Amino acid sequence: MNALPLLLIGLAMFAGGYVLYSRFLGNRVYKLDASFQTPAHELQDGVDYVPTNKFVLWGHHFTSVAGAAPIVGPAVAVIWGWLPAFLWVTLGTVFFAGMHDLGALWASARNKGRSIGTLSGRYIGGRGANLFLVVIFLLLLMVVAAFAVVIKNLLISTPSAVIPAWGAVAVALLIGQAVYRYRMSLGLVTVVGVAALYGLILLGDAVPVELPDPILGMSPATFWIVALFVYAGIASLLPVWVLLQPRDYINGVQLFVGLGILFVSVLLSAPTIVAPAFNDAVPAGTPDLVPLLFVTVACGAISGFHGMVSSGTSSKQLDKETDARFVGYFGAVGEGLLALGAIIAATAGYRTLADWEAVYSAFGEGGVAAFVEGGGAILNSGLGLPVSLSSTVLATMAILFAATTMDTGVRLLRFVVQEAGEVAKVRINNVAGTLVTLAVGMGLTFSQGAGGEGGLRIWPLFGTSNQLLASLTLSIVAVMLIRKRRNPAPALIPLAVVFVMAFWAAVVQLGDFYDARDWLLLIIDLVIIVAALWVAFEAVVAMRRASREPPEALDADVTEKTELTK
């Protein structure tokens, strides 16, 4: 099959979802109000609470939620065939992810920018909230540790990406100063910033950087991991407008340009998808399509991590509540586009079926490497870019996505540490919270060797825990909608589907871990299952209670704000 119809159908579905379904959600379900005073204005502090232009905030949100997962998941899931992955990415983005991300952003903005973990205590109950924090902590820990390893591997395997990856930090610092201190035109700054990033990509392709071994007494792998954690720690402490926000914004624009280049290459070359629509000859050891597809492709269809970003950082920067539709729903669409690009690159970027099967010889193969290799071939055939430059462009995209998620993840993990301190009645300041976060993250990453092998130790649980968290986030949104006597079906339907699939997958993995005698993963999986069941039970009780209570008045959100202030 030609890849061009697949691309056009996917783009049409995403466009229809944003134009039609997101408008329905914003107007009829969440009833977004431009006059509502958002936390960014009410609690403005210049550090975390900063009213932000919706385009800049979209860039921060999109690149923070995207990371490497919407590349890795779809590029692994095509082992079952391209059609199941395509359907889950497109339908999941339109009806599940957009609703979830917009809902989490709305729920947090209506509660002074509080995180999903804190909101669970208010809308579900104190016992559920504590267990919620456990799942959130484990998920963020997986993201921070695993993405450090993914970035390290790309910096070593693609040395031409070193200069653009780190040069993007300097570009972001300059953009932050230009926009916020010198009040320069956002359009001009954007054009100059994107041009600078692509200039760095050309420079990196001409001057690849391979570190000596050893460097400062460390191997290159160890050095890169340490450097990444130090950077993420500093970024998490700086005011969001200094580095985090402008970095994410300009990366978001640049990455959309990169996706545009990939899609234009597909339009020009119309490559053939060599992978089967349904793969009847999957390699031995490949798990069943159902339920594993729904947790293998998490980011790119629906992801609990998005709820943490929406409620952890994005809600604190929302200028107007009506901006939530563009930031939240279109942010999910951006990730869906990346996942669509990963599917096409990993299935149409190879010359023959035999070449594709050689890469997908076992479950878990493909991933970022298939995206870079296959996408590079499409860029080469479509636009005539040299293979090395094509690989540099795509590797830089993957690194920047992963890095923006990692630094946001460290910031969010610091928030969780501080929230846990509040539960234990111990005050933890920003510096102490960040040091604890870095110690735990680096401890896991280096737990099995100086090369960072421990960073992927608990990653097999990411998909299940991530999707369980998404369903629990939707339960909070559903409770709020029921209390306001609004239609909860747009939240309840994806909640039910995602929870059943994720819980089913967690149970399947439990058996796999037992057979492999992997006691660490088995214990963590058990903790996640018990926590998810408990919170789900508390959520059902909360929904029933909300349906029996008198409906909230039209000005209930004002009342809620007053109660929270008390």
Coordinates of C-alpha atoms in Angstrom, one line a residue:
M1 CA 0.0 0.0 0.0
N2 CA 1.1 3.6 -0.7
A3 CA 1.8 5.7 2.4
L4 CA 0.2 8.8 1.0
P5 CA -3.5 7.9 1.6
L6 CA -2.5 6.9 5.2
L7 CA -1.0 10.3 5.8
L8 CA -3.9 12.2 4.3
I9 CA -6.5 10.2 6.2
G10 CA -4.6 10.7 9.4
L11 CA -4.3 14.5 8.9
A12 CA -8.0 14.7 8.0
M13 CA -9.0 12.9 11.2
F14 CA -6.8 15.1 13.4
A15 CA -8.1 18.3 11.7
G16 CA -11.7 17.2 12.1
G17 CA -11.1 16.3 15.8
Y18 CA -9.7 19.7 16.6
V19 CA -12.2 21.7 14.6
L20 CA -15.3 19.8 15.6
Y21 CA -14.9 17.6 18.7
S22 CA -12.6 20.0 20.7
R23 CA -15.2 22.8 20.0
F24 CA -17.9 20.6 21.4
L25 CA -15.9 19.8 24.5
G26 CA -14.9 23.4 25.1
N27 CA -18.4 24.9 24.6
R28 CA -20.8 22.1 25.8
V29 CA -18.8 19.9 28.3
Y30 CA -16.1 22.1 29.9
K31 CA -17.9 25.4 29.1
L32 CA -14.6 27.3 29.0
D33 CA -15.0 30.9 30.1
A34 CA -12.7 33.7 28.9
S35 CA -13.6 35.9 31.9
F36 CA -12.6 33.3 34.5
Q37 CA -9.5 34.4 36.4
T38 CA -6.8 31.7 35.9
P39 CA -4.2 30.7 38.5
A40 CA -1.5 32.3 36.3
H41 CA -3.1 35.7 37.1
E42 CA -4.5 35.0 40.6
L43 CA -1.2 33.5 41.9
Q44 CA 1.3 35.1 39.6
D45 CA 4.8 34.8 41.1
G46 CA 7.1 35.0 38.0
V47 CA 8.5 31.5 38.7
D48 CA 5.8 28.9 38.2
Y49 CA 2.7 31.0 37.8
V50 CA 3.2 33.1 34.7
P51 CA 0.5 34.3 32.3
T52 CA 1.7 33.1 28.9
N53 CA 0.8 33.7 25.3
K54 CA -1.2 30.6 24.1
F55 CA 1.2 29.8 21.3
V56 CA 4.2 29.9 23.6
L57 CA 2.4 27.8 26.2
W58 CA 1.3 25.3 23.5
G59 CA 5.0 24.9 22.5
H60 CA 5.9 24.2 26.1
H61 CA 3.0 21.8 26.6
F62 CA 3.4 19.9 23.3
T63 CA 7.1 19.2 23.6
S64 CA 6.8 18.4 27.3
V65 CA 4.1 15.7 26.8
A66 CA 5.6 14.3 23.5
G67 CA 9.1 13.1 24.5
A68 CA 10.4 10.0 22.8
A69 CA 7.4 7.9 23.8
P70 CA 5.2 8.8 20.8
I71 CA 8.1 7.7 18.6
V72 CA 9.1 4.6 20.5
G73 CA 5.6 3.2 21.1
P74 CA 4.1 3.4 17.6
A75 CA 7.5 2.3 16.0
V76 CA 7.4 -0.8 18.2
A77 CA 3.7 -1.5 17.9
V78 CA 3.8 -1.8 14.1
I79 CA 5.2 -5.3 14.7
W80 CA 1.5 -6.3 14.8
G81 CA 0.9 -4.5 11.5
W82 CA 0.5 -0.9 10.6
L83 CA -3.4 -0.8 10.7
P84 CA -4.0 -1.5 14.4
A85 CA -1.3 1.1 15.4
F86 CA -2.8 3.6 12.9
L87 CA -6.4 3.2 14.2
W88 CA -5.4 3.5 17.9
V89 CA -3.3 6.6 17.3
T90 CA -5.9 8.4 15.2
L91 CA -9.0 7.5 17.1
G92 CA -7.2 7.6 20.4
T93 CA -5.9 11.1 19.8
V94 CA -9.3 12.5 18.7
F95 CA -11.6 10.9 21.3
F96 CA -9.3 10.0 24.1
A97 CA -6.1 12.0 24.4
G98 CA -7.6 15.4 23.4
M99 CA -10.4 15.0 25.9
H100 CA -8.1 13.8 28.6
D101 CA -5.5 16.6 28.2
L102 CA -8.0 19.4 27.9
G103 CA -9.9 18.0 30.9
A104 CA -6.9 17.8 33.1
L105 CA -5.9 21.4 32.2
W106 CA -9.5 22.6 32.9
A107 CA -9.7 20.7 36.2
S108 CA -6.4 22.1 37.4
A109 CA -7.1 25.6 36.3
R110 CA -10.4 25.5 38.2
N111 CA -8.5 24.5 41.3
K112 CA -5.7 27.1 41.5
G113 CA -3.3 25.1 39.3
R114 CA -3.2 22.2 41.7
S115 CA -1.8 18.9 40.4
I116 CA -3.9 15.8 39.6
G117 CA -2.5 14.1 42.6
T118 CA -3.8 16.9 44.9
L119 CA -7.1 17.0 43.1
S120 CA -7.6 13.3 43.7
G121 CA -7.7 14.1 47.4
R122 CA -10.4 16.6 46.9
Y123 CA -12.7 14.8 44.5
I124 CA -12.0 11.2 45.2
G125 CA -10.8 11.1 48.8
G126 CA -7.6 11.2 51.0
R127 CA -6.9 7.5 50.8
G128 CA -7.1 7.5 47.0
A129 CA -4.9 10.6 46.9
N130 CA -2.0 9.0 48.7
L131 CA -2.1 5.9 46.5
F132 CA -2.4 8.2 43.5
L133 CA 0.9 9.9 44.5
V134 CA 2.6 6.5 44.5
V135 CA 1.6 5.8 40.9
I136 CA 2.6 9.3 39.8
F137 CA 6.0 9.1 41.5
L138 CA 6.8 5.7 39.9
L139 CA 5.7 6.9 36.5
L140 CA 7.7 10.1 36.6
L141 CA 10.7 8.2 37.9
M142 CA 10.4 5.9 34.9
V143 CA 10.2 8.8 32.5
V144 CA 13.2 10.7 33.9
A145 CA 15.5 7.7 34.1
A146 CA 14.6 6.1 30.8
F147 CA 14.7 9.3 28.8
A148 CA 18.2 10.1 30.1
V149 CA 19.3 6.7 28.7
V150 CA 17.5 7.3 25.4
I151 CA 19.1 10.7 24.9
K152 CA 22.5 9.3 25.9
N153 CA 22.2 6.6 23.3
L154 CA 21.3 9.0 20.6
L155 CA 24.1 11.4 21.4
I156 CA 26.6 8.5 21.2
S157 CA 25.1 6.8 18.1
T158 CA 24.5 10.1 16.2
P159 CA 27.4 12.4 17.2
S160 CA 26.2 15.0 14.6
A161 CA 23.2 15.7 16.9
V162 CA 25.4 16.8 19.8
I163 CA 25.8 20.4 18.7
P164 CA 22.2 21.1 17.8
A165 CA 20.9 19.3 20.9
W166 CA 22.9 21.4 23.4
G167 CA 22.9 24.5 21.2
A168 CA 19.2 24.6 21.6
V169 CA 19.6 25.4 25.3
A170 CA 21.5 28.6 24.4
V171 CA 19.0 29.6 21.8
A172 CA 16.2 29.1 24.3
L173 CA 17.9 31.3 26.9
L174 CA 18.2 34.1 24.3
I175 CA 14.6 33.7 23.3
G176 CA 13.4 34.0 26.9
Q177 CA 15.3 37.2 27.3
A178 CA 14.1 38.6 24.0
V179 CA 10.4 37.9 24.6
Y180 CA 10.0 38.7 28.3
R181 CA 12.8 41.2 29.1
Y182 CA 13.0 43.1 25.8
R183 CA 9.4 42.6 24.6
M184 CA 10.5 41.7 21.1
S185 CA 7.9 40.5 18.5
L186 CA 7.2 36.8 19.0
G187 CA 7.0 36.3 15.2
L188 CA 10.4 37.7 14.6
V189 CA 11.9 35.8 17.6
T190 CA 10.4 32.6 16.3
V191 CA 11.8 33.0 12.8
V192 CA 15.2 33.8 14.1
G193 CA 15.1 31.0 16.6
V194 CA 14.1 28.3 14.2
A195 CA 16.7 29.5 11.7
A196 CA 19.3 29.3 14.5
L197 CA 18.3 25.7 15.4
Y198 CA 18.5 24.5 11.8
G199 CA 21.8 26.3 11.4
L200 CA 23.0 24.3 14.4
I201 CA 21.8 21.1 12.7
L202 CA 23.8 21.9 9.6
L203 CA 26.8 22.7 11.8
G204 CA 26.3 19.5 13.8
D205 CA 26.2 17.5 10.6
A206 CA 29.5 19.1 9.4
V207 CA 31.2 18.8 12.8
P208 CA 30.1 15.7 14.7
V209 CA 31.2 15.5 18.3
E210 CA 32.5 12.2 19.7
L211 CA 33.7 12.4 23.3
P212 CA 37.0 10.9 24.3
D213 CA 37.0 7.8 26.5
P214 CA 37.5 8.5 29.3
I215 CA 36.3 12.1 29.8
L216 CA 36.8 13.6 33.3
G217 CA 37.3 10.1 34.6
M218 CA 34.0 8.9 33.2
S219 CA 32.9 7.0 30.1
P220 CA 31.0 9.0 27.5
A221 CA 27.8 7.2 28.5
T222 CA 28.2 8.1 32.2
F223 CA 29.2 11.7 31.3
W224 CA 26.2 12.3 29.2
I225 CA 23.8 11.0 31.8
V226 CA 25.3 13.1 34.5
A227 CA 25.3 16.2 32.3
L228 CA 21.6 15.6 31.4
F229 CA 20.6 15.3 35.1
V230 CA 22.6 18.4 36.1
Y231 CA 20.9 20.3 33.2
A232 CA 17.4 19.1 34.1
G233 CA 18.0 20.0 37.8
I234 CA 19.0 23.5 36.9
A235 CA 16.2 23.9 34.5
S236 CA 13.6 22.8 37.1
L237 CA 14.7 25.5 39.5
L238 CA 14.8 28.4 37.1
P239 CA 11.7 30.5 36.5
V240 CA 9.7 28.9 33.7
W241 CA 10.1 31.9 31.4
V242 CA 13.9 31.8 31.5
L243 CA 14.6 28.4 30.0
L244 CA 11.8 25.8 30.2
Q245 CA 9.1 27.7 28.4
P246 CA 11.1 29.3 25.6
R247 CA 13.0 26.0 25.0
D248 CA 9.8 24.1 24.7
Y249 CA 8.2 26.7 22.5
I250 CA 11.0 27.0 20.0
N251 CA 11.5 23.2 20.0
G252 CA 7.8 22.8 19.4
V253 CA 8.0 25.1 16.3
Q254 CA 11.1 23.5 15.1
L255 CA 9.8 20.0 15.6
F256 CA 6.6 20.9 13.7
V257 CA 8.8 22.1 10.9
G258 CA 10.6 18.8 11.0
L259 CA 7.4 16.9 10.9
G260 CA 6.3 19.1 8.0
I261 CA 9.5 18.2 6.1
L262 CA 8.9 14.5 6.8
F263 CA 5.2 14.7 5.6
V264 CA 6.2 16.8 2.5
S265 CA 8.8 14.0 1.7
V266 CA 6.0 11.5 1.9
L267 CA 3.8 13.6 -0.5
L268 CA 6.7 13.9 -3.0
S269 CA 8.0 10.4 -2.9
A270 CA 4.8 8.5 -2.0
P271 CA 6.7 5.6 -0.5
T272 CA 5.3 2.1 -0.3
I273 CA 4.4 0.6 3.0
V274 CA 6.3 -2.7 3.0
A275 CA 4.9 -3.9 6.4
P276 CA 1.7 -5.8 6.5
A277 CA -1.6 -4.2 7.6
F278 CA -2.0 -7.1 10.0
N279 CA 1.0 -9.2 10.8
D280 CA 0.1 -12.9 11.0
A281 CA 3.7 -14.0 11.3
V282 CA 4.8 -12.1 14.4
P283 CA 8.1 -13.3 15.9
A284 CA 8.1 -15.8 18.7
G285 CA 7.6 -14.3 22.1
T286 CA 5.5 -11.4 20.8
P287 CA 2.5 -10.8 23.2
D288 CA -1.1 -10.7 22.0
L289 CA -2.3 -7.6 20.2
V290 CA -5.0 -7.1 22.8
P291 CA -4.4 -5.7 25.3
L292 CA -0.7 -4.9 24.7
L293 CA -1.3 -2.6 21.8
F294 CA -3.1 -0.2 24.1
V295 CA -0.2 0.1 26.5
T296 CA 2.6 -0.1 24.0
V297 CA 1.2 3.0 22.3
A298 CA 0.5 5.2 25.2
C299 CA 1.8 8.7 24.3
G300 CA 0.4 9.3 20.8
A301 CA -3.1 7.9 21.7
I302 CA -3.7 8.8 25.4
S303 CA -1.2 9.2 28.2
G304 CA -1.5 9.7 31.9
F305 CA 1.8 11.7 31.8
H306 CA -0.1 14.4 29.9
G307 CA -2.4 14.9 32.9
M308 CA 0.6 15.6 35.1
V309 CA 2.0 18.1 32.7
S310 CA -1.4 19.8 32.2
S311 CA -2.0 20.1 35.9
G312 CA 1.7 20.4 36.9
T313 CA 3.0 23.2 34.8
S314 CA 0.7 24.2 31.9
S315 CA -2.3 25.1 34.1
K316 CA -0.1 27.6 36.1
Q317 CA 0.7 29.4 32.8
L318 CA -2.8 29.6 31.2
D319 CA -3.5 33.2 30.4
K320 CA -7.3 32.7 29.6
E321 CA -9.3 29.6 30.2
T322 CA -10.4 29.5 26.6
D323 CA -6.7 29.0 25.6
A324 CA -7.0 25.5 27.1
R325 CA -8.6 24.2 24.0
F326 CA -5.6 25.1 21.8
V327 CA -3.0 24.2 24.4
G328 CA -4.6 21.0 25.7
Y329 CA -6.4 19.5 22.8
F330 CA -4.2 20.7 20.0
G331 CA -1.2 19.7 22.1
A332 CA -2.5 16.1 22.0
V333 CA -3.0 16.5 18.2
G334 CA 0.6 17.5 17.9
E335 CA 1.7 14.3 19.6
G336 CA -0.7 12.3 17.4
L337 CA 1.0 13.8 14.3
L338 CA 4.4 12.7 15.7
A339 CA 3.0 9.2 16.3
L340 CA 1.6 9.1 12.7
G341 CA 5.0 10.1 11.4
A342 CA 6.7 7.4 13.4
I343 CA 4.3 4.7 12.0
I344 CA 4.9 5.8 8.4
A345 CA 8.7 6.1 8.9
A346 CA 8.9 2.6 10.5
T347 CA 6.8 0.9 7.8
A348 CA 7.5 2.8 4.6
G349 CA 11.1 3.7 5.2
Y350 CA 12.4 0.3 4.1
R351 CA 12.9 -1.1 0.6
T352 CA 11.4 -4.5 1.0
L353 CA 9.4 -6.6 3.5
A354 CA 12.5 -8.7 4.1
D355 CA 14.4 -5.5 5.2
W356 CA 11.6 -4.6 7.5
E357 CA 11.4 -8.1 9.0
A358 CA 15.1 -8.0 9.6
V359 CA 14.6 -5.0 11.9
Y360 CA 11.4 -6.4 13.6
S361 CA 12.9 -9.8 14.4
A362 CA 11.6 -9.7 18.0
F363 CA 9.1 -7.7 20.1
G364 CA 10.5 -4.5 21.3
E365 CA 12.7 -3.9 18.3
G366 CA 12.4 -0.9 16.1
G367 CA 11.7 2.2 18.2
V368 CA 13.7 5.3 17.7
A369 CA 16.3 3.6 15.5
A370 CA 13.5 2.5 13.1
F371 CA 12.1 6.1 13.1
V372 CA 15.5 7.6 12.3
E373 CA 16.6 5.1 9.8
G374 CA 13.2 4.8 8.0
G375 CA 12.5 8.5 8.2
G376 CA 15.9 9.3 6.9
A377 CA 15.3 7.2 3.8
I378 CA 12.0 9.0 3.2
L379 CA 13.7 12.4 3.5
N380 CA 16.4 11.3 1.1
S381 CA 14.0 10.0 -1.5
G382 CA 11.5 12.8 -1.2
L383 CA 13.7 15.9 -0.8
G384 CA 17.1 14.6 -1.8
L385 CA 18.6 15.4 1.5
P386 CA 21.9 13.5 2.2
V387 CA 21.4 10.4 4.3
S388 CA 23.7 11.8 7.1
L389 CA 21.8 15.1 7.2
S390 CA 18.5 13.3 7.2
S391 CA 19.6 11.2 10.2
T392 CA 20.8 14.3 12.0
V393 CA 17.5 16.1 11.5
L394 CA 15.5 13.2 12.9
A395 CA 17.9 12.3 15.7
T396 CA 17.9 15.9 16.8
M397 CA 14.0 15.8 16.8
A398 CA 14.0 12.8 19.0
I399 CA 16.6 14.2 21.4
L400 CA 14.8 17.5 21.7
F401 CA 11.5 15.8 22.3
A402 CA 13.0 13.6 25.0
A403 CA 15.0 16.4 26.6
T404 CA 12.1 18.7 27.0
T405 CA 10.1 15.9 28.6
M406 CA 13.0 15.0 30.9
D407 CA 13.4 18.5 32.3
T408 CA 9.7 18.9 32.7
G409 CA 9.6 15.5 34.4
V410 CA 12.2 16.5 36.9
R411 CA 10.2 19.6 37.7
L412 CA 7.0 17.6 38.1
L413 CA 8.8 15.0 40.2
R414 CA 10.0 17.8 42.5
F415 CA 6.4 18.9 42.9
V416 CA 5.4 15.3 43.9
V417 CA 8.2 15.1 46.4
Q418 CA 7.0 18.4 47.9
E419 CA 3.4 17.2 48.0
A420 CA 4.5 14.0 49.7
G421 CA 6.3 16.2 52.2
E422 CA 3.1 18.0 52.9
V423 CA 1.3 14.7 53.5
A424 CA 4.1 13.9 56.0
K425 CA 3.9 17.4 57.4
V426 CA 7.5 18.1 56.4
R427 CA 8.2 21.3 54.4
I428 CA 10.5 20.7 51.5
N429 CA 11.8 23.7 49.5
N430 CA 12.5 23.8 45.8
V431 CA 16.2 23.1 46.1
A432 CA 15.8 20.2 48.6
G433 CA 13.0 18.8 46.5
T434 CA 15.2 19.0 43.3
L435 CA 18.2 17.3 45.1
V436 CA 16.0 14.5 46.2
T437 CA 14.6 14.1 42.7
L438 CA 18.1 14.0 41.2
A439 CA 19.4 11.6 43.7
V440 CA 16.5 9.1 43.2
G441 CA 16.6 9.5 39.4
M442 CA 20.3 9.0 39.1
G443 CA 20.3 6.3 41.7
L444 CA 17.8 4.3 39.5
T445 CA 19.7 5.1 36.3
F446 CA 23.1 3.9 37.6
S447 CA 21.7 1.1 39.7
Q448 CA 22.9 -1.6 37.3
G449 CA 26.0 0.0 35.9
A450 CA 27.8 3.2 35.0
G451 CA 26.4 3.0 31.5
G452 CA 22.9 3.8 32.8
E453 CA 21.5 0.3 32.3
G454 CA 19.2 0.8 35.3
G455 CA 17.4 3.6 33.5
L456 CA 15.3 1.1 31.6
R457 CA 15.0 -1.3 34.5
I458 CA 11.4 -0.5 35.3
W459 CA 10.5 0.8 31.9
P460 CA 8.4 -2.3 31.0
L461 CA 5.8 -1.0 33.5
F462 CA 5.6 2.4 31.9
G463 CA 2.7 1.6 29.5
T464 CA 0.4 0.0 32.0
S465 CA 1.1 2.5 34.8
N466 CA 0.8 5.4 32.4
Q467 CA -2.6 4.2 31.1
L468 CA -3.9 3.4 34.5
L469 CA -3.0 7.0 35.5
A470 CA -4.8 8.3 32.5
S471 CA -8.0 6.5 33.5
L472 CA -7.7 7.7 37.1
T473 CA -7.3 11.3 35.8
L474 CA -10.4 10.9 33.8
S475 CA -12.2 9.7 36.9
I476 CA -11.5 13.1 38.5
V477 CA -12.7 14.9 35.4
A478 CA -15.9 12.7 35.5
V479 CA -16.6 13.5 39.1
M480 CA -16.3 17.2 38.5
L481 CA -18.6 17.0 35.5
I482 CA -21.2 15.0 37.5
R483 CA -21.1 17.5 40.3
K484 CA -21.8 20.3 37.8
R485 CA -24.5 18.2 36.1
R486 CA -22.7 18.2 32.8
N487 CA -22.5 15.2 30.4
P488 CA -19.8 12.9 31.8
A489 CA -19.9 10.4 28.9
P490 CA -17.0 12.0 27.0
A491 CA -14.8 11.2 30.1
L492 CA -16.5 7.9 31.2
I493 CA -16.2 6.1 27.8
P494 CA -12.4 6.5 27.4
L495 CA -12.0 5.9 31.1
A496 CA -13.7 2.5 30.9
V497 CA -11.8 1.4 27.8
V498 CA -8.4 2.5 29.0
F499 CA -8.8 1.2 32.5
V500 CA -9.9 -2.3 31.3
M501 CA -7.1 -2.5 28.8
A502 CA -4.4 -1.2 31.2
F503 CA -5.5 -3.4 34.1
W504 CA -5.7 -6.5 31.8
A505 CA -2.2 -5.7 30.5
A506 CA -0.9 -5.3 34.1
V507 CA -2.2 -8.7 35.0
V508 CA -0.7 -10.3 31.9
Q509 CA 2.7 -8.7 32.8
L510 CA 2.4 -10.0 36.3
G511 CA 2.4 -13.5 35.0
D512 CA 5.4 -12.7 32.7
F513 CA 7.4 -11.3 35.6
Y514 CA 6.7 -14.3 37.7
D515 CA 7.8 -16.7 34.9
A516 CA 10.9 -14.7 34.5
R517 CA 11.5 -14.6 38.3
D518 CA 11.8 -10.8 38.0
W519 CA 10.8 -10.1 41.6
L520 CA 11.4 -6.3 41.5
L521 CA 9.1 -5.7 38.5
L522 CA 6.6 -8.2 40.0
I523 CA 6.4 -6.3 43.3
I524 CA 6.1 -2.9 41.6
D525 CA 3.5 -4.2 39.2
L526 CA 1.5 -5.5 42.3
V527 CA 1.8 -2.1 44.0
I528 CA 0.5 -0.4 40.8
I529 CA -2.4 -2.9 40.4
V530 CA -3.5 -2.6 44.1
A531 CA -3.2 1.2 44.0
A532 CA -5.2 1.4 40.7
L533 CA -8.0 -0.9 42.0
W534 CA -8.2 1.1 45.3
V535 CA -8.4 4.5 43.6
A536 CA -10.8 3.1 41.0
F537 CA -13.1 1.9 43.8
E538 CA -12.9 5.3 45.5
A539 CA -13.6 7.0 42.2
V540 CA -16.8 5.0 41.7
V541 CA -17.9 5.8 45.2
A542 CA -17.2 9.5 44.6
M543 CA -19.2 9.5 41.3
R544 CA -22.2 7.9 43.0
R545 CA -22.0 10.4 45.8
A546 CA -21.7 13.3 43.3
S547 CA -24.8 12.1 41.4
R548 CA -26.9 12.1 44.6
E549 CA -25.7 15.4 46.0
P550 CA -27.5 18.6 44.9
P551 CA -26.0 20.0 41.7
E552 CA -23.4 22.8 42.0
A553 CA -24.7 26.3 41.3
L554 CA -23.6 28.1 38.1
D555 CA -21.1 30.1 40.2
A556 CA -19.8 27.0 42.0
D557 CA -16.3 27.5 40.7
V558 CA -16.2 30.8 42.5
T559 CA -17.3 29.0 45.6
E560 CA -14.7 26.3 45.1
K561 CA -12.0 29.0 44.9
T562 CA -13.2 30.5 48.1
E563 CA -13.1 27.2 49.9
L564 CA -9.6 26.4 48.6
T565 CA -8.4 29.8 49.9
K566 CA -9.7 28.9 53.3

